[in-house]
């Protein structure tokens, strides 16, 4: 979607100039009175435009665009009608017509005009002499114009050669002079309490979320002078009660046209002051948007809070005598449609109802053995959010969960309500939330003064809890369903990613990247090589890359967690404790309190404090268990005072099982690859001998990823004075059996040749040895020969070609011919009758020997073949042995675009030409 916002003034016509005159089709008959052209509109004072792609989700985006635009203009009275009409017209464009839709909102003194244009001008409205019959309202489509006729004050349709535009005008209703909302007169003792002068902090935030204005009351409330905070993002100061993925965050709230609610501001002393805020999105004359934030102390929220709309008469009955829903009386209407919003509204209403200083709501886990903090107000929410306490027994148990309870003074019963430890709250009333007799949560209200509450307040709070328990449980189950669907999608994607690599380092990186920031703020992966090895810190990741080095340095100073195979997450406190101690030492050094004569701040204080904050929250360890062995640990952490949700820990446990198996598979693959490569190297000669008067060069390329041992081999070795043996062969197949035959062939050739046997005798005995392998034997094609340089500068070769591609001889004149005749391959029959052929290489001649991976190189139905190899060789006249091998390999690689599927070996021998004096 693309949008544009243009300040006040008469806008230019957005339609292209130079087009044909516009055609406009107007309804006739009774509907004609609703259609007026643009010339009758009032002066346009603001304009907003957006374009939407022809996809189904664009309809919801268009609704949001129109709603936010009109609310930002203060046209709340016509928002609902405008959204309904826009939804129908955009649906016609992007779903039924299948084109993109352009939405234009025009503001005037009378109201708003909205135009929806598509690129399907052929869909016209038929002209009739009678009233238009637009079909039944029960039809799936075709209701857009009917709704325009029913809801809009004026509407019409306009055509161009490329566009069709439907527009409608909604006029603002006439408002009676007087108060729009008011409360009854109350005795002084019932008025909201304010501590002396009420201070209203006024803060202005630009489009990027940075502070641009800060008044004197803001300085008085929070302690920061304006010059200290101007230009900083509001997120540096705001303690936002936000659950990722389930409710509105501060960035989203600042972009809304209006927002009202509670959060915290960190003061200059580091404490969090609860505030109640009202945000209004505005724009300047240049069209630049910003947000004005009005903030008061949370207990003075009556200054800003919008009063609830309840009937002026008896609140127990509606205007028509119908009973009012007690849930709506307590929560207000409309009720929040998300769980976090509902819980936050609940604790705020509960605190206001009992005139408390704080309130909190906890939800029970699935097994009802623990309670999880979900919505505190008036408390340091970040410190306690998602913290869990036992219900029945154990240290720090929550003793007031299943029955209503009133504590006159918590100092007399320390630990009765663990959530309030260290908060200064003295008296508290708590009540259970139950659905069908099952504990689903607990609601409490607390005050700083002792003996504040009695059984009467407990009964009032229990009545409210009974009204909201079912709604809370329904919202919780809906959230769990969304989380489970998201978790399933996350695990499927994670499994695909982990299965897509067998590289150990890449697997470690994927493990960390999938957890940060989806599951945790930072992550560390420890690996264990074997049972006798200590855990090793292998990978560290933080959502802020600048903190990675600091966390890595900190974790290297902490003994690694114990490799316990017990499934599930366990809390690891060591990183937080060490970080706290390091930060304390740095702070003391910066203040000159460590005995040092200087007060200069040490260079490391910034990173140390930042690292301490990054790992100061809850840290958990999950074992990585694969094949009944602990191969590592996955460590997840939160920043200062934050806790993990139980659902997140369960998802992390599922991920750890998949990641452990992927990591172990990568380890096994790496070991297998290393073994295969080592074995492959052992089957090839360590080097080539220097032969006087003959150039020798070899190129060997193994196919695949190195996890299979190939069957191609070569060798050049001295036999006796002045004579050298050479061989190039190909064993059928790959893997261990082929490797066994390859090793047997290469070593047997050397031993038999050095015994003085002729070429045919060497190959006949090798054939017998291969057949003796029985089921492990493999076919073997082999070219074997003996090379003896001559005094006249030539070289004599005695060659036996047993089923192998024939060697090719390149003469100085560029002619190419086979240098041997084909004979039976080895490993098939017992009685072989082989013979050797003598070839003389004259000065300048080249002998080329290859395996079938070269000649059988394919591109579709084409194959290089012996003829293609001979054609390439004819172009190698005058090249050295190494240059000939390189040209042959380059030609083979270029013959096809795909990577080679077979091993290739190229052996070249060349007799240099005679030097003339």
PDB file of C-alpha atoms in Angstrom, residues 285-485:
ATOM      1  CA  UNK A 285       0.751  22.976   8.394  1.00  0.00           C
ATOM      2  CA  UNK A 286       3.465  21.274   6.381  1.00  0.00           C
ATOM      3  CA  UNK A 287       1.789  17.889   6.792  1.00  0.00           C
ATOM      4  CA  UNK A 288       4.396  16.513   9.231  1.00  0.00           C
ATOM      5  CA  UNK A 289       2.706  14.221  11.814  1.00  0.00           C
ATOM      6  CA  UNK A 290       3.589  14.153  15.503  1.00  0.00           C
ATOM      7  CA  UNK A 291       2.033  12.937  18.742  1.00  0.00           C
ATOM      8  CA  UNK A 292       1.145  15.100  21.744  1.00  0.00           C
ATOM      9  CA  UNK A 293       1.268  13.116  25.015  1.00  0.00           C
ATOM     10  CA  UNK A 294      -0.464  14.395  28.166  1.00  0.00           C
ATOM     11  CA  UNK A 295       0.694  12.544  31.295  1.00  0.00           C
ATOM     12  CA  UNK A 296      -0.336  12.694  34.953  1.00  0.00           C
ATOM     13  CA  UNK A 297       0.547  10.504  37.889  1.00  0.00           C
ATOM     14  CA  UNK A 298      -1.447   7.322  37.707  1.00  0.00           C
ATOM     15  CA  UNK A 299      -3.499   7.975  40.845  1.00  0.00           C
ATOM     16  CA  UNK A 300      -4.561  11.333  39.340  1.00  0.00           C
ATOM     17  CA  UNK A 301      -5.886   9.722  36.163  1.00  0.00           C
ATOM     18  CA  UNK A 302      -9.309  11.349  36.662  1.00  0.00           C
ATOM     19  CA  UNK A 303      -7.770  14.521  35.205  1.00  0.00           C
ATOM     20  CA  UNK A 304      -7.345  12.849  31.788  1.00  0.00           C
ATOM     21  CA  UNK A 305      -9.379   9.654  31.811  1.00  0.00           C
ATOM     22  CA  UNK A 306     -12.411   9.599  29.546  1.00  0.00           C
ATOM     23  CA  UNK A 307     -15.513   8.931  31.710  1.00  0.00           C
ATOM     24  CA  UNK A 308     -17.390   5.696  31.125  1.00  0.00           C
ATOM     25  CA  UNK A 309     -20.577   5.975  29.114  1.00  0.00           C
ATOM     26  CA  UNK A 310     -23.273   4.475  31.343  1.00  0.00           C
ATOM     27  CA  UNK A 311     -26.993   5.187  31.342  1.00  0.00           C
ATOM     28  CA  UNK A 312     -27.954   8.239  33.340  1.00  0.00           C
ATOM     29  CA  UNK A 313     -30.751   6.310  35.012  1.00  0.00           C
ATOM     30  CA  UNK A 314     -30.505   3.083  36.975  1.00  0.00           C
ATOM     31  CA  UNK A 315     -27.365   1.260  35.874  1.00  0.00           C
ATOM     32  CA  UNK A 316     -28.961  -2.085  36.375  1.00  0.00           C
ATOM     33  CA  UNK A 317     -31.427  -1.650  33.505  1.00  0.00           C
ATOM     34  CA  UNK A 318     -31.178  -0.260  30.011  1.00  0.00           C
ATOM     35  CA  UNK A 319     -33.309   2.420  28.426  1.00  0.00           C
ATOM     36  CA  UNK A 320     -35.860  -0.173  27.396  1.00  0.00           C
ATOM     37  CA  UNK A 321     -35.940  -2.000  30.697  1.00  0.00           C
ATOM     38  CA  UNK A 322     -33.459  -4.687  29.609  1.00  0.00           C
ATOM     39  CA  UNK A 323     -30.814  -5.810  32.107  1.00  0.00           C
ATOM     40  CA  UNK A 324     -27.332  -4.331  31.603  1.00  0.00           C
ATOM     41  CA  UNK A 325     -24.500  -6.833  31.402  1.00  0.00           C
ATOM     42  CA  UNK A 326     -22.548  -6.676  34.717  1.00  0.00           C
ATOM     43  CA  UNK A 327     -19.394  -7.410  32.735  1.00  0.00           C
ATOM     44  CA  UNK A 328     -19.846  -4.244  30.636  1.00  0.00           C
ATOM     45  CA  UNK A 329     -20.697  -2.235  33.752  1.00  0.00           C
ATOM     46  CA  UNK A 330     -17.349  -3.229  35.279  1.00  0.00           C
ATOM     47  CA  UNK A 331     -15.123  -3.273  32.180  1.00  0.00           C
ATOM     48  CA  UNK A 332     -16.825  -0.564  30.155  1.00  0.00           C
ATOM     49  CA  UNK A 333     -17.995  -0.636  26.579  1.00  0.00           C
ATOM     50  CA  UNK A 334     -16.564  -1.495  24.186  1.00  0.00           C
ATOM     51  CA  UNK A 335     -14.552  -4.224  25.914  1.00  0.00           C
ATOM     52  CA  UNK A 336     -10.972  -4.771  24.690  1.00  0.00           C
ATOM     53  CA  UNK A 337     -10.811  -7.494  22.060  1.00  0.00           C
ATOM     54  CA  UNK A 338      -7.392  -8.830  23.132  1.00  0.00           C
ATOM     55  CA  UNK A 339      -6.408 -10.621  26.327  1.00  0.00           C
ATOM     56  CA  UNK A 340      -3.754  -8.156  27.472  1.00  0.00           C
ATOM     57  CA  UNK A 341      -6.066  -5.211  26.930  1.00  0.00           C
ATOM     58  CA  UNK A 342      -8.839  -6.965  28.871  1.00  0.00           C
ATOM     59  CA  UNK A 343      -6.552  -7.834  31.774  1.00  0.00           C
ATOM     60  CA  UNK A 344      -5.097  -4.332  31.932  1.00  0.00           C
ATOM     61  CA  UNK A 345      -8.576  -2.784  31.895  1.00  0.00           C
ATOM     62  CA  UNK A 346      -9.599  -5.226  34.630  1.00  0.00           C
ATOM     63  CA  UNK A 347      -6.834  -4.296  37.068  1.00  0.00           C
ATOM     64  CA  UNK A 348      -7.350  -0.604  36.427  1.00  0.00           C
ATOM     65  CA  UNK A 349     -11.093  -0.876  37.113  1.00  0.00           C
ATOM     66  CA  UNK A 350     -10.479  -3.007  40.206  1.00  0.00           C
ATOM     67  CA  UNK A 351      -7.986  -0.512  41.618  1.00  0.00           C
ATOM     68  CA  UNK A 352     -10.342   2.400  40.955  1.00  0.00           C
ATOM     69  CA  UNK A 353     -13.314   0.527  42.438  1.00  0.00           C
ATOM     70  CA  UNK A 354     -11.531  -0.042  45.768  1.00  0.00           C
ATOM     71  CA  UNK A 355      -9.506   3.194  45.646  1.00  0.00           C
ATOM     72  CA  UNK A 356      -6.247   1.219  45.854  1.00  0.00           C
ATOM     73  CA  UNK A 357      -2.680   2.147  45.099  1.00  0.00           C
ATOM     74  CA  UNK A 358      -2.024  -0.894  42.930  1.00  0.00           C
ATOM     75  CA  UNK A 359      -3.743  -3.938  41.481  1.00  0.00           C
ATOM     76  CA  UNK A 360      -2.659  -7.141  39.816  1.00  0.00           C
ATOM     77  CA  UNK A 361      -4.074 -10.136  38.011  1.00  0.00           C
ATOM     78  CA  UNK A 362      -2.493 -13.567  37.750  1.00  0.00           C
ATOM     79  CA  UNK A 363      -3.541 -16.416  35.470  1.00  0.00           C
ATOM     80  CA  UNK A 364      -3.205 -20.087  36.350  1.00  0.00           C
ATOM     81  CA  UNK A 365      -1.112 -22.443  34.288  1.00  0.00           C
ATOM     82  CA  UNK A 366      -2.798 -25.402  32.589  1.00  0.00           C
ATOM     83  CA  UNK A 367      -2.139 -27.721  35.541  1.00  0.00           C
ATOM     84  CA  UNK A 368      -3.211 -25.020  38.059  1.00  0.00           C
ATOM     85  CA  UNK A 369      -0.043 -25.530  40.124  1.00  0.00           C
ATOM     86  CA  UNK A 370       1.394 -22.082  39.378  1.00  0.00           C
ATOM     87  CA  UNK A 371       0.151 -18.570  38.800  1.00  0.00           C
ATOM     88  CA  UNK A 372       1.708 -16.288  36.192  1.00  0.00           C
ATOM     89  CA  UNK A 373       1.729 -12.511  36.566  1.00  0.00           C
ATOM     90  CA  UNK A 374      -0.037 -11.029  33.569  1.00  0.00           C
ATOM     91  CA  UNK A 375      -1.362  -7.526  34.395  1.00  0.00           C
ATOM     92  CA  UNK A 376      -0.046  -5.332  37.227  1.00  0.00           C
ATOM     93  CA  UNK A 377      -0.761  -1.621  37.608  1.00  0.00           C
ATOM     94  CA  UNK A 378       0.837   0.710  40.107  1.00  0.00           C
ATOM     95  CA  UNK A 379       3.711  -1.789  40.418  1.00  0.00           C
ATOM     96  CA  UNK A 380       7.057  -2.211  38.649  1.00  0.00           C
ATOM     97  CA  UNK A 381       5.393  -4.250  35.928  1.00  0.00           C
ATOM     98  CA  UNK A 382       8.514  -5.152  33.968  1.00  0.00           C
ATOM     99  CA  UNK A 383      10.148  -6.687  37.018  1.00  0.00           C
ATOM    100  CA  UNK A 384       7.257  -9.044  37.717  1.00  0.00           C
ATOM    101  CA  UNK A 385       5.687  -9.630  34.323  1.00  0.00           C
ATOM    102  CA  UNK A 386       5.326 -13.360  33.565  1.00  0.00           C
ATOM    103  CA  UNK A 387       6.893 -14.283  36.910  1.00  0.00           C
ATOM    104  CA  UNK A 388       5.463 -17.534  38.290  1.00  0.00           C
ATOM    105  CA  UNK A 389       4.710 -18.541  41.871  1.00  0.00           C
ATOM    106  CA  UNK A 390       3.445 -21.880  43.235  1.00  0.00           C
ATOM    107  CA  UNK A 391      -0.163 -22.084  44.412  1.00  0.00           C
ATOM    108  CA  UNK A 392      -0.079 -24.754  47.092  1.00  0.00           C
ATOM    109  CA  UNK A 393       3.370 -25.413  48.551  1.00  0.00           C
ATOM    110  CA  UNK A 394       7.018 -24.586  48.333  1.00  0.00           C
ATOM    111  CA  UNK A 395       9.015 -21.403  48.984  1.00  0.00           C
ATOM    112  CA  UNK A 396       7.277 -18.217  47.906  1.00  0.00           C
ATOM    113  CA  UNK A 397       3.938 -19.966  47.509  1.00  0.00           C
ATOM    114  CA  UNK A 398       0.864 -17.908  46.785  1.00  0.00           C
ATOM    115  CA  UNK A 399      -1.324 -18.629  49.776  1.00  0.00           C
ATOM    116  CA  UNK A 400      -4.413 -16.606  48.766  1.00  0.00           C
ATOM    117  CA  UNK A 401      -5.346 -18.146  45.450  1.00  0.00           C
ATOM    118  CA  UNK A 402      -8.348 -20.426  45.939  1.00  0.00           C
ATOM    119  CA  UNK A 403     -10.343 -18.365  48.451  1.00  0.00           C
ATOM    120  CA  UNK A 404     -10.915 -14.627  48.985  1.00  0.00           C
ATOM    121  CA  UNK A 405      -8.424 -13.215  51.468  1.00  0.00           C
ATOM    122  CA  UNK A 406      -7.820  -9.892  53.209  1.00  0.00           C
ATOM    123  CA  UNK A 407      -4.413  -9.044  54.702  1.00  0.00           C
ATOM    124  CA  UNK A 408      -4.460  -6.049  57.023  1.00  0.00           C
ATOM    125  CA  UNK A 409      -0.666  -5.737  57.170  1.00  0.00           C
ATOM    126  CA  UNK A 410       1.736  -7.685  54.958  1.00  0.00           C
ATOM    127  CA  UNK A 411       4.634  -6.897  57.265  1.00  0.00           C
ATOM    128  CA  UNK A 412       3.052  -9.292  59.759  1.00  0.00           C
ATOM    129  CA  UNK A 413       2.761 -12.125  57.189  1.00  0.00           C
ATOM    130  CA  UNK A 414       5.772 -11.672  54.865  1.00  0.00           C
ATOM    131  CA  UNK A 415       5.561 -13.698  51.664  1.00  0.00           C
ATOM    132  CA  UNK A 416       1.791 -14.113  51.738  1.00  0.00           C
ATOM    133  CA  UNK A 417       1.597 -12.308  48.386  1.00  0.00           C
ATOM    134  CA  UNK A 418       5.045 -12.736  46.749  1.00  0.00           C
ATOM    135  CA  UNK A 419       4.225 -10.258  44.008  1.00  0.00           C
ATOM    136  CA  UNK A 420       4.130  -7.416  46.547  1.00  0.00           C
ATOM    137  CA  UNK A 421       7.461  -8.154  48.250  1.00  0.00           C
ATOM    138  CA  UNK A 422       9.520  -4.987  48.409  1.00  0.00           C
ATOM    139  CA  UNK A 423       6.849  -2.751  46.862  1.00  0.00           C
ATOM    140  CA  UNK A 424       5.804  -0.886  50.043  1.00  0.00           C
ATOM    141  CA  UNK A 425       2.253  -2.227  49.923  1.00  0.00           C
ATOM    142  CA  UNK A 426       0.817  -3.004  53.369  1.00  0.00           C
ATOM    143  CA  UNK A 427      -2.803  -4.130  52.957  1.00  0.00           C
ATOM    144  CA  UNK A 428      -4.222  -6.273  50.186  1.00  0.00           C
ATOM    145  CA  UNK A 429      -7.423  -8.059  49.209  1.00  0.00           C
ATOM    146  CA  UNK A 430      -7.273 -10.991  46.779  1.00  0.00           C
ATOM    147  CA  UNK A 431     -10.038 -13.060  45.212  1.00  0.00           C
ATOM    148  CA  UNK A 432      -9.961 -16.088  42.896  1.00  0.00           C
ATOM    149  CA  UNK A 433     -11.177 -16.224  39.317  1.00  0.00           C
ATOM    150  CA  UNK A 434     -13.040 -19.483  38.780  1.00  0.00           C
ATOM    151  CA  UNK A 435     -14.856 -21.037  35.860  1.00  0.00           C
ATOM    152  CA  UNK A 436     -17.046 -24.054  36.614  1.00  0.00           C
ATOM    153  CA  UNK A 437     -15.282 -24.509  39.937  1.00  0.00           C
ATOM    154  CA  UNK A 438     -11.819 -24.549  38.346  1.00  0.00           C
ATOM    155  CA  UNK A 439      -9.188 -21.998  39.390  1.00  0.00           C
ATOM    156  CA  UNK A 440      -8.264 -19.827  36.400  1.00  0.00           C
ATOM    157  CA  UNK A 441      -6.568 -16.864  38.098  1.00  0.00           C
ATOM    158  CA  UNK A 442      -6.414 -14.413  40.967  1.00  0.00           C
ATOM    159  CA  UNK A 443      -7.270 -10.709  41.208  1.00  0.00           C
ATOM    160  CA  UNK A 444      -5.896  -8.450  43.911  1.00  0.00           C
ATOM    161  CA  UNK A 445      -5.934  -4.808  44.997  1.00  0.00           C
ATOM    162  CA  UNK A 446      -3.328  -3.384  47.405  1.00  0.00           C
ATOM    163  CA  UNK A 447      -2.743  -0.151  49.306  1.00  0.00           C
ATOM    164  CA  UNK A 448       0.272   1.395  51.006  1.00  0.00           C
ATOM    165  CA  UNK A 449      -1.678   1.973  54.234  1.00  0.00           C
ATOM    166  CA  UNK A 450      -2.441  -0.937  56.607  1.00  0.00           C
ATOM    167  CA  UNK A 451      -5.964  -2.133  57.512  1.00  0.00           C
ATOM    168  CA  UNK A 452      -7.379  -0.544  54.384  1.00  0.00           C
ATOM    169  CA  UNK A 453      -9.750  -3.330  53.362  1.00  0.00           C
ATOM    170  CA  UNK A 454     -12.435  -5.426  54.976  1.00  0.00           C
ATOM    171  CA  UNK A 455     -14.688  -8.318  54.024  1.00  0.00           C
ATOM    172  CA  UNK A 456     -17.040  -5.869  52.362  1.00  0.00           C
ATOM    173  CA  UNK A 457     -14.360  -4.877  49.847  1.00  0.00           C
ATOM    174  CA  UNK A 458     -13.530  -8.555  49.349  1.00  0.00           C
ATOM    175  CA  UNK A 459     -17.167  -9.289  48.477  1.00  0.00           C
ATOM    176  CA  UNK A 460     -17.288  -6.370  46.015  1.00  0.00           C
ATOM    177  CA  UNK A 461     -14.085  -7.509  44.352  1.00  0.00           C
ATOM    178  CA  UNK A 462     -15.271 -11.123  44.245  1.00  0.00           C
ATOM    179  CA  UNK A 463     -18.505  -9.998  42.587  1.00  0.00           C
ATOM    180  CA  UNK A 464     -16.478  -8.215  39.903  1.00  0.00           C
ATOM    181  CA  UNK A 465     -14.168 -11.236  39.506  1.00  0.00           C
ATOM    182  CA  UNK A 466     -17.153 -13.520  38.988  1.00  0.00           C
ATOM    183  CA  UNK A 467     -18.422 -11.179  36.249  1.00  0.00           C
ATOM    184  CA  UNK A 468     -15.176 -11.213  34.275  1.00  0.00           C
ATOM    185  CA  UNK A 469     -13.832 -14.737  34.916  1.00  0.00           C
ATOM    186  CA  UNK A 470     -15.566 -16.348  31.950  1.00  0.00           C
ATOM    187  CA  UNK A 471     -14.570 -13.548  29.566  1.00  0.00           C
ATOM    188  CA  UNK A 472     -10.948 -13.721  30.746  1.00  0.00           C
ATOM    189  CA  UNK A 473     -10.861 -17.496  30.353  1.00  0.00           C
ATOM    190  CA  UNK A 474     -12.366 -17.260  26.870  1.00  0.00           C
ATOM    191  CA  UNK A 475      -9.828 -14.616  25.845  1.00  0.00           C
ATOM    192  CA  UNK A 476      -7.014 -16.703  27.363  1.00  0.00           C
ATOM    193  CA  UNK A 477      -8.050 -19.801  25.433  1.00  0.00           C
ATOM    194  CA  UNK A 478      -8.240 -17.736  22.260  1.00  0.00           C
ATOM    195  CA  UNK A 479      -4.760 -16.406  22.874  1.00  0.00           C
ATOM    196  CA  UNK A 480      -3.453 -19.920  23.562  1.00  0.00           C
ATOM    197  CA  UNK A 481      -4.965 -21.114  20.302  1.00  0.00           C
ATOM    198  CA  UNK A 482      -3.276 -18.291  18.397  1.00  0.00           C
ATOM    199  CA  UNK A 483       0.006 -18.982  20.151  1.00  0.00           C
ATOM    200  CA  UNK A 484      -0.216 -22.683  19.405  1.00  0.00           C
ATOM    201  CA  UNK A 485      -0.924 -22.053  15.756  1.00  0.00           C
TER     202      UNK A 485
END
